[in-house]
Tab-separated table of C-alpha atoms and ligand atoms in Angstrom:
chain	number	residue	atom	x	y	z
K	378	MET	CA	0.024	0.072	0.132
K	379	THR	CA	1.455	3.369	-0.948
K	380	SER	CA	-1.172	6.152	-0.798
K	381	THR	CA	-1.612	8.595	1.882
K	382	PRO	CA	-3.899	7.079	4.782
K	383	LYS	CA	-6.891	8.989	5.989
K	384	ALA	CA	-9.235	8.465	8.860
K	385	GLY	CA	-10.921	4.979	8.537
K	386	PRO	CA	-13.611	2.930	10.336
K	387	THR	CA	-13.031	1.227	13.666
K	388	PRO	CA	-13.517	-2.566	14.145
K	389	SER	CA	-16.023	-4.089	16.288
K	390	PRO	CA	-14.899	-4.937	19.994
K	391	ALA	CA	-15.301	-8.542	19.350
K	392	CYS	CA	-13.044	-8.295	16.617
K	393	ARG	CA	-10.473	-6.740	18.580
K	394	ALA	CA	-10.861	-9.311	21.425
K	395	ASP	CA	-10.155	-12.300	19.356
K	396	ALA	CA	-7.504	-10.630	17.101
K	397	GLY	CA	-5.561	-8.640	19.746
K	398	PRO	CA	-2.914	-10.915	20.770
K	399	LEU	CA	-2.258	-12.114	16.980
K	400	LEU	CA	-2.212	-8.363	15.939
K	401	VAL	CA	0.348	-7.524	18.576
K	402	ALA	CA	2.503	-10.551	17.399
K	403	LEU	CA	2.252	-9.705	13.713
K	404	LEU	CA	3.162	-5.920	14.255
K	405	SER	CA	6.065	-6.749	16.819
K	406	GLY	CA	7.492	-9.223	14.314
K	407	ASP	CA	7.158	-11.993	17.024
K	408	GLU	CA	6.876	-15.115	14.781
K	409	ALA	CA	7.074	-17.513	17.686
K	410	ALA	CA	4.249	-15.662	19.441
K	411	ALA	CA	2.179	-15.709	16.248
K	412	LEU	CA	2.804	-19.225	15.515
K	413	CYS	CA	1.929	-20.138	19.132
K	414	ILE	CA	-1.549	-18.491	19.042
K	415	LEU	CA	-2.361	-20.238	15.605
K	416	ARG	CA	-1.064	-23.771	17.038
K	417	ARG	CA	-3.311	-23.275	20.213
K	418	ALA	CA	-6.139	-22.491	18.185
K	419	ARG	CA	-5.556	-25.681	16.322
K	420	GLU	CA	-5.101	-27.562	19.582
K	421	GLU	CA	-8.651	-26.238	20.614
K	422	GLY	CA	-9.797	-28.122	17.328
K	423	LEU	CA	-10.262	-25.205	14.987
K	424	ASP	CA	-10.139	-25.957	11.349
K	425	LEU	CA	-8.454	-23.465	9.122
K	426	ALA	CA	-11.640	-21.778	7.973
K	427	CYS	CA	-12.427	-21.016	11.515
K	428	ILE	CA	-8.731	-19.871	12.322
K	429	ALA	CA	-9.122	-17.721	9.234
K	430	ARG	CA	-12.229	-16.047	10.261
K	431	VAL	CA	-11.592	-15.393	13.945
K	432	LEU	CA	-7.708	-14.829	14.048
K	433	LEU	CA	-6.132	-14.003	10.709
K	434	GLU	CA	-8.992	-11.891	8.903
K	435	PRO	CA	-9.762	-9.775	11.923
K	436	ALA	CA	-5.892	-9.270	12.857
K	437	LEU	CA	-4.994	-8.196	8.998
K	438	SER	CA	-8.119	-6.078	8.792
K	439	GLN	CA	-6.977	-4.277	11.820
K	440	VAL	CA	-3.524	-3.694	10.256
K	441	GLY	CA	-5.199	-2.439	7.053
K	442	GLU	CA	-7.458	0.027	9.394
K	443	MET	CA	-4.230	1.168	11.347
K	444	TRP	CA	-2.398	1.722	8.057
K	445	TYR	CA	-5.535	3.736	6.717
K	446	ARG	CA	-5.357	5.968	9.936
K	447	GLY	CA	-1.492	6.256	9.585
K	448	GLU	CA	-0.836	4.344	12.636
K	449	VAL	CA	1.467	1.796	10.783
K	450	ASN	CA	3.467	2.064	7.528
K	451	GLU	CA	3.889	0.111	4.519
K	452	ALA	CA	7.108	-1.722	6.042
K	453	GLU	CA	5.175	-2.708	9.098
K	454	GLU	CA	2.282	-3.900	6.993
K	455	HIS	CA	4.288	-6.032	4.800
K	456	LEU	CA	6.094	-7.483	7.995
K	457	ALA	CA	2.804	-8.303	9.367
K	458	THR	CA	1.425	-9.951	6.116
K	459	ALA	CA	4.575	-11.930	5.665
K	460	LEU	CA	4.780	-13.344	9.301
K	461	ALA	CA	0.792	-14.348	8.914
K	462	SER	CA	1.875	-16.096	5.846
K	463	ARG	CA	4.855	-18.071	7.261
K	464	ALA	CA	2.811	-19.047	10.504
K	465	LEU	CA	-0.044	-20.280	7.978
K	466	SER	CA	2.265	-22.296	6.277
K	467	ARG	CA	3.558	-23.865	9.200
K	468	ILE	CA	0.295	-24.982	10.697
K	469	ALA	CA	-0.724	-26.086	7.461
K	470	ALA	CA	2.224	-28.245	6.794
K	471	THR	CA	0.405	-31.074	8.982
K	472	ILE	CA	-2.321	-31.317	6.324
K	473	PRO	CA	-1.856	-34.855	4.345
K	474	PRO	CA	-1.373	-34.775	0.683
K	475	PRO	CA	-4.371	-35.033	-1.337
K	476	PRO	CA	-5.922	-38.815	-1.778
K	477	PRO	CA	-5.658	-40.275	-5.015
K	478	GLY	CA	-8.451	-38.986	-7.424
K	479	ALA	CA	-8.978	-35.981	-5.354
K	480	PRO	CA	-10.560	-33.062	-7.394
K	481	ARG	CA	-8.419	-30.315	-8.387
K	482	ILE	CA	-9.105	-26.599	-7.611
K	483	VAL	CA	-6.855	-23.737	-8.671
K	484	PHE	CA	-6.720	-20.508	-6.924
K	485	SER	CA	-5.604	-17.237	-8.559
K	486	CYS	CA	-5.867	-13.559	-8.151
K	487	LEU	CA	-7.142	-11.542	-11.009
K	488	ALA	CA	-5.054	-9.574	-13.096
K	489	GLY	CA	-4.170	-6.424	-11.219
K	490	GLU	CA	-4.957	-7.895	-7.799
K	491	PHE	CA	-1.956	-8.015	-5.424
K	492	HIS	CA	-3.766	-9.325	-2.414
K	493	GLU	CA	-2.661	-12.693	-2.336
K	494	LEU	CA	-2.550	-13.810	1.417
K	495	GLY	CA	-6.242	-14.749	0.984
K	496	THR	CA	-5.779	-17.270	-1.890
K	497	ARG	CA	-3.056	-18.841	0.070
K	498	VAL	CA	-5.416	-19.358	2.964
K	499	ALA	CA	-8.336	-20.427	0.589
K	500	THR	CA	-5.912	-22.911	-0.831
K	501	GLU	CA	-4.966	-24.493	2.443
K	502	ILE	CA	-8.610	-24.560	3.390
K	503	ALA	CA	-9.319	-26.564	0.126
K	504	ARG	CA	-6.324	-29.034	0.882
K	505	GLU	CA	-7.857	-29.616	4.571
K	506	ALA	CA	-11.296	-30.304	2.882
K	507	GLY	CA	-9.571	-32.891	0.757
K	508	TRP	CA	-9.026	-31.299	-2.596
K	509	ASP	CA	-6.016	-31.270	-4.688
K	510	ALA	CA	-5.308	-27.365	-4.203
K	511	GLU	CA	-2.966	-25.111	-6.066
K	512	ASN	CA	-2.327	-21.302	-5.866
K	513	LEU	CA	-1.152	-19.086	-8.722
K	514	GLY	CA	-0.748	-16.083	-6.372
K	515	ALA	CA	-0.900	-12.396	-7.298
K	516	ASN	CA	-1.746	-10.670	-10.504
K	517	VAL	CA	-2.231	-13.433	-12.991
K	518	PRO	CA	-2.867	-12.098	-16.664
K	519	ARG	CA	-6.141	-13.331	-17.793
K	520	ALA	CA	-4.757	-14.835	-20.867
K	521	ALA	CA	-2.201	-16.879	-18.868
K	522	LEU	CA	-5.082	-18.078	-16.589
K	523	LEU	CA	-7.281	-18.834	-19.367
K	524	ARG	CA	-4.699	-20.984	-21.160
K	525	PHE	CA	-3.851	-22.686	-17.871
K	526	VAL	CA	-7.336	-23.653	-16.965
K	527	ALA	CA	-8.089	-24.694	-20.705
K	528	GLN	CA	-5.188	-27.075	-20.638
K	529	ARG	CA	-5.226	-28.544	-17.348
K	530	ARG	CA	-9.224	-28.595	-16.728
K	531	PRO	CA	-9.268	-28.328	-12.919
K	532	ARG	CA	-12.788	-29.404	-11.262
K	533	ALA	CA	-12.848	-25.794	-10.015
K	534	VAL	CA	-11.130	-22.468	-10.264
K	535	GLY	CA	-11.172	-19.943	-7.213
K	536	LEU	CA	-10.994	-16.205	-8.372
K	537	SER	CA	-9.875	-13.749	-5.565
K	538	LEU	CA	-10.540	-10.101	-5.495
K	539	SER	CA	-9.874	-7.591	-2.543
K	540	LEU	CA	-10.677	-4.340	-4.512
K	541	ALA	CA	-14.235	-3.564	-5.608
K	542	ALA	CA	-12.642	-1.780	-8.674
K	543	HIS	CA	-11.622	-5.295	-9.975
K	544	VAL	CA	-15.212	-6.563	-10.428
K	545	PRO	CA	-15.495	-5.814	-13.993
K	546	GLU	CA	-12.254	-7.827	-14.637
K	547	CYS	CA	-13.759	-10.422	-12.478
K	548	VAL	CA	-16.824	-10.557	-14.702
K	549	ARG	CA	-14.829	-10.934	-18.053
K	550	THR	CA	-12.567	-13.476	-16.517
K	551	VAL	CA	-15.439	-15.785	-15.407
K	552	ALA	CA	-17.273	-15.385	-18.880
K	553	GLU	CA	-14.077	-16.482	-20.582
K	554	ILE	CA	-13.299	-19.344	-18.369
K	555	ARG	CA	-16.926	-20.695	-18.928
K	556	HIS	CA	-16.176	-20.484	-22.665
K	557	GLU	CA	-12.691	-21.856	-22.697
K	558	ALA	CA	-13.393	-24.586	-20.092
K	559	PRO	CA	-16.900	-25.518	-19.782
K	560	GLY	CA	-17.584	-27.889	-16.918
K	561	THR	CA	-15.053	-25.948	-14.691
K	562	ALA	CA	-16.768	-24.603	-11.651
K	563	VAL	CA	-15.985	-21.026	-11.122
K	564	LEU	CA	-15.657	-19.751	-7.522
K	565	VAL	CA	-15.245	-16.230	-6.548
K	566	GLY	CA	-14.515	-14.557	-3.221
K	567	GLY	CA	-11.993	-12.264	-1.335
K	568	GLY	CA	-12.200	-9.405	0.861
K	569	ALA	CA	-14.314	-7.230	-1.489
K	570	PHE	CA	-17.216	-9.382	-0.904
K	571	ARG	CA	-16.776	-9.501	2.733
K	572	ARG	CA	-17.002	-5.713	2.842
K	573	ASP	CA	-19.820	-5.313	0.216
K	574	ALA	CA	-22.225	-8.360	0.010
K	575	ALA	CA	-24.069	-6.676	-2.795
K	576	LEU	CA	-21.191	-7.084	-5.149
K	577	ARG	CA	-21.932	-10.940	-5.258
K	578	GLU	CA	-25.069	-10.107	-7.546
K	579	LEU	CA	-22.729	-8.575	-10.134
K	580	VAL	CA	-20.450	-11.645	-10.542
K	581	ARG	CA	-22.082	-14.477	-12.357
K	582	ALA	CA	-20.126	-17.319	-10.999
K	583	ASP	CA	-21.041	-20.775	-9.892
K	584	ALA	CA	-20.770	-19.624	-6.318
K	585	VAL	CA	-19.399	-16.268	-4.558
K	586	HIS	CA	-18.357	-16.952	-1.127
K	587	ALA	CA	-18.472	-14.061	1.255
K	588	THR	CA	-17.138	-15.998	4.231
K	589	VAL	CA	-14.554	-19.072	4.414
K	590	GLU	CA	-16.862	-21.073	6.015
K	591	GLU	CA	-19.068	-20.862	2.937
K	592	LEU	CA	-16.120	-21.752	0.927
K	593	ARG	CA	-15.349	-24.629	3.079
K	594	ASP	CA	-18.908	-26.146	3.084
K	595	TRP	CA	-19.039	-25.734	-0.653
K	596	LEU	CA	-15.731	-27.776	-1.039
K	597	ARG	CA	-16.916	-30.233	1.479
K	598	GLY	CA	-20.315	-30.633	-0.325
K	599	ASN	CA	-18.716	-30.874	-3.981
K	600	LEU	CA	-16.256	-33.698	-3.067
K	601	PRO	CA	-17.049	-37.093	-4.872
K	602	GLY	CA	-19.545	-38.514	-2.248
K	603	GLY	CA	-19.432	-35.323	-0.574
K	604	VAL	CA	-23.055	-34.850	0.214
K	605	ALA	CA	-23.160	-36.861	3.283
K	606	ASP	CA	-19.994	-34.944	4.304
K	607	ALA	CA	-21.718	-31.558	3.942
K	608	ALA	CA	-24.708	-32.584	5.787
K	609	ALA	CA	-22.254	-33.411	8.940
K	610	PRO	CA	-22.186	-30.540	11.327
K	611	ALA	CA	-19.453	-28.072	10.840
K	612	PRO	CA	-17.008	-27.363	13.699
K	613	PRO	CA	-17.595	-24.616	15.927
K	614	CYS	CA	-16.422	-21.599	14.592
K	615	CYS	CA	-15.538	-19.592	17.494
K	616	LEU	CA	-13.017	-19.400	20.206
K	617	PRO	CA	-13.750	-21.272	23.239
K	618	ALA	CA	-12.893	-19.386	26.595
K	619	SER	CA	-10.341	-21.821	27.247
K	620	PHE	CA	-8.262	-20.651	24.167
K	621	HIS	CA	-7.850	-17.275	26.131
K	622	GLU	CA	-6.904	-18.985	29.277
K	623	LYS	CA	-4.261	-21.040	27.415
K	624	LEU	CA	-2.902	-17.876	25.712
K	625	ALA	CA	-2.304	-16.269	29.093
K	626	ARG	CA	-0.072	-19.364	30.099
K	627	PRO	CA	3.577	-19.419	29.358
K	628	ARG	CA	4.855	-21.051	25.958
K	629	ARG	CA	6.081	-24.427	25.786
W	2013	B12	C1	-1.878	-6.920	3.270
W	2013	B12	C2	-2.603	-5.904	2.494
W	2013	B12	C3	-2.164	-5.325	1.336
W	2013	B12	C4	-0.837	-5.924	0.656
W	2013	B12	C5	-1.069	-7.508	0.190
W	2013	B12	C6	0.113	-8.399	0.149
W	2013	B12	C7	-0.128	-9.769	0.173
W	2013	B12	N1	0.805	-10.721	0.147
W	2013	B12	O1	-1.324	-10.192	0.063
W	2013	B12	C8	-0.318	-4.994	-0.328
W	2013	B12	C9	0.816	-4.174	0.124
W	2013	B12	C10	0.091	-5.659	-1.852
W	2013	B12	C11	-1.624	-4.271	-0.583
W	2013	B12	C12	-1.949	-3.203	-1.566
W	2013	B12	C13	-2.980	-2.443	-1.771
W	2013	B12	N2	-3.969	-2.462	-0.796
W	2013	B12	CO1	-4.220	-3.503	0.593
W	2013	B12	N3	-4.548	-4.479	2.238
W	2013	B12	C14	-3.817	-5.446	2.894
W	2013	B12	C15	-4.551	-5.699	4.103
W	2013	B12	C16	-3.874	-4.914	5.421
W	2013	B12	C17	-4.660	-7.175	4.469
W	2013	B12	C18	-5.224	-8.267	3.559
W	2013	B12	C19	-5.159	-9.645	3.880
W	2013	B12	O2	-4.252	-10.490	3.608
W	2013	B12	N4	-6.150	-10.001	4.695
W	2013	B12	C20	-6.234	-11.430	5.205
W	2013	B12	C21	-6.666	-12.488	4.187
W	2013	B12	C22	-6.691	-13.711	4.845
W	2013	B12	O3	-8.118	-12.047	4.050
W	2013	B12	P1	-8.930	-12.072	2.606
W	2013	B12	O4	-7.787	-11.290	1.688
W	2013	B12	O5	-10.209	-11.490	2.686
W	2013	B12	O6	-9.048	-13.547	2.167
W	2013	B12	C23	-9.971	-14.298	2.947
W	2013	B12	C24	-11.401	-14.250	2.299
W	2013	B12	O7	-11.703	-13.237	1.524
W	2013	B12	C25	-11.247	-15.484	1.429
W	2013	B12	N5	-10.690	-15.512	0.018
W	2013	B12	C26	-9.736	-14.945	-0.428
W	2013	B12	N6	-9.709	-15.176	-1.819
W	2013	B12	C27	-10.840	-16.095	-2.187
W	2013	B12	C28	-11.258	-16.491	-3.479
W	2013	B12	C29	-12.220	-17.401	-3.374
W	2013	B12	C30	-12.474	-18.216	-4.538
W	2013	B12	C31	-12.878	-17.646	-2.210
W	2013	B12	C32	-14.122	-18.496	-2.395
W	2013	B12	C33	-12.662	-17.139	-0.878
W	2013	B12	C34	-11.446	-16.321	-0.919
W	2013	B12	O8	-10.310	-16.360	1.914
W	2013	B12	C35	-9.457	-15.718	2.857
W	2013	B12	C36	-9.620	-16.466	4.209
W	2013	B12	O9	-9.318	-15.890	5.305
W	2013	B12	C37	-6.050	-5.234	3.951
W	2013	B12	C38	-6.922	-4.958	4.995
W	2013	B12	C39	-8.206	-5.844	4.822
W	2013	B12	N7	-9.234	-5.361	5.769
W	2013	B12	O10	-8.168	-6.849	4.433
W	2013	B12	C40	-5.694	-3.903	2.947
W	2013	B12	C41	-6.600	-3.527	2.055
W	2013	B12	C42	-7.568	-4.610	1.270
W	2013	B12	N8	-5.901	-2.726	1.156
W	2013	B12	C43	-6.496	-1.769	0.445
W	2013	B12	C44	-5.639	-0.660	-0.547
W	2013	B12	C45	-6.435	0.431	-0.648
W	2013	B12	C46	-4.741	-1.190	-1.176
W	2013	B12	C47	-3.850	-0.414	-2.371
W	2013	B12	C48	-5.001	0.201	-3.207
W	2013	B12	C49	-3.003	0.532	-1.687
W	2013	B12	C50	-2.605	1.464	-2.478
W	2013	B12	N9	-2.853	2.821	-2.791
W	2013	B12	O11	-1.306	1.202	-3.064
W	2013	B12	C51	-3.046	-1.475	-2.860
W	2013	B12	C52	-3.855	-2.342	-4.017
W	2013	B12	C53	-2.619	-3.117	-4.734
W	2013	B12	C54	-3.508	-4.038	-5.721
W	2013	B12	N10	-3.829	-3.422	-7.033
W	2013	B12	O12	-4.084	-5.136	-5.407
W	2013	B12	C55	-7.793	-1.401	1.150
W	2013	B12	C56	-8.906	-1.655	0.291
W	2013	B12	C57	-9.970	-0.566	0.452
W	2013	B12	C58	-11.285	-0.903	-0.251
W	2013	B12	N11	-12.436	-0.548	0.147
W	2013	B12	O13	-11.254	-1.455	-1.311
W	2013	B12	C59	-7.692	-2.383	2.592
W	2013	B12	C60	-9.097	-2.856	2.968
W	2013	B12	C61	-7.000	-1.543	3.612
W	2013	B12	C62	-7.914	-0.448	4.114
W	2013	B12	N12	-8.594	-0.529	5.405
W	2013	B12	O14	-8.096	0.653	3.656
W	2013	B12	N13	-2.463	-4.473	0.436
C-alpha cells in the first residue's frame, strides 16, 4: 500500500478481543508468538476456515485500518503479512497430501490484484477439505490463466479479489473461463465481498463466497460422495474461553 492514509472505520470490539494478541505478535515481528497463537487454536480443534475468520482476517483487517489511519506504515504492514503467511504455512504443513483421485482446484488472483494472502489461506482450506489445491498467487494475466485452465481442466477455479474496482475484470474472466473450459466450476471470493455483499449479484460465477465457512462447506459438499459430508455438522467457529486462558499461560 502506498497512498496516504486517512481516517478509517473502527473494528467491532469482538474483532479486537479475538485478534488482539495475534495483531500484537504480527506487528512486533514476533513469529514465535504468532505461531503459538495459531497452534493453540488448532489444539482447540479449530479448522483452518475458523482460524482464518476469527484470527487472521480480523488481525489483518486491523492492520489495514491502522495503515489507513497512519498508525502503521507500509513496511510494518508488509512484515505483518509475511509473518501471517509463514505462520499459516507452518500450521498447514500437517495437512496430508491429497488422496488419489481428489478433485483439483486452482486459486488465483485476478490481473491487477496483489492481495494474495487470501488465496493462500483459501488453498490450505481446500487442501484440508480433501481437494488437490494449487495457488497461482498475485496478479495473474487473464490470458495466462485462461490457457492454464483450458489445458489442465481443474474441477474448479477460485478467483480472488480484494478491491471492488476489479469486479469488471472478474466478470470478464468468469465469462471467458466458462467459454474456454466448460464444466469447470468458477468460484469467486475475497475481501471485496466481505466488505460489500451486494457485489455478489454482479459476478455470474457458480458460487460467490463472502465467508470462508461458505467456501469450506462448498468444498466439502462438492467432493465425490461429499453430500453426506456436507450434511455433517461443521466444527464450532468461535474461540472457546479456554483458548484465552491457554494464551495467558507461558509458552511451551
Ligand atoms: C496486506 C494488504 C495489502 C498487501 C497485500 C500483500 C499480500 N501478500 O497479499 C499489499 C501491500 C500488496 C496491498 C496493496 C494495496 N492495498 Co491492501 N490491504 C492489505 C490488508 C492489510 C490485509 C489483506 C489480507 O491479507 N487479509 C487477510 C486475508 C486472509 O483475508 P482476505 O484477503 O479477505 O481472504 C480471505 C477471504 O476473503 C477468502 N478468500 C480470498 N480469496 C478467495 C477466493 C475465493 C474463490 C474464495 C471462495 C474465498 C477467498 O479467503 C481468505 C480466508 O481468510 C487489507 C486490510 C483488510 N481489511 O483486509 C488491505 C486492503 C485490502 N488494501 C487496501 C488498499 C486500498 C490497497 C491499495 C490500493 C493501496 C495503494 N494505494 O497502493 C493496494 C492495491 C494493490 C492491488 N492492486 O491489489 C484497502 C482496500 C479498501 C477498499 N475498500 O477497497 C484495505 C481494506 C486497507 C484499508 N483498510 O483501507 N495491500
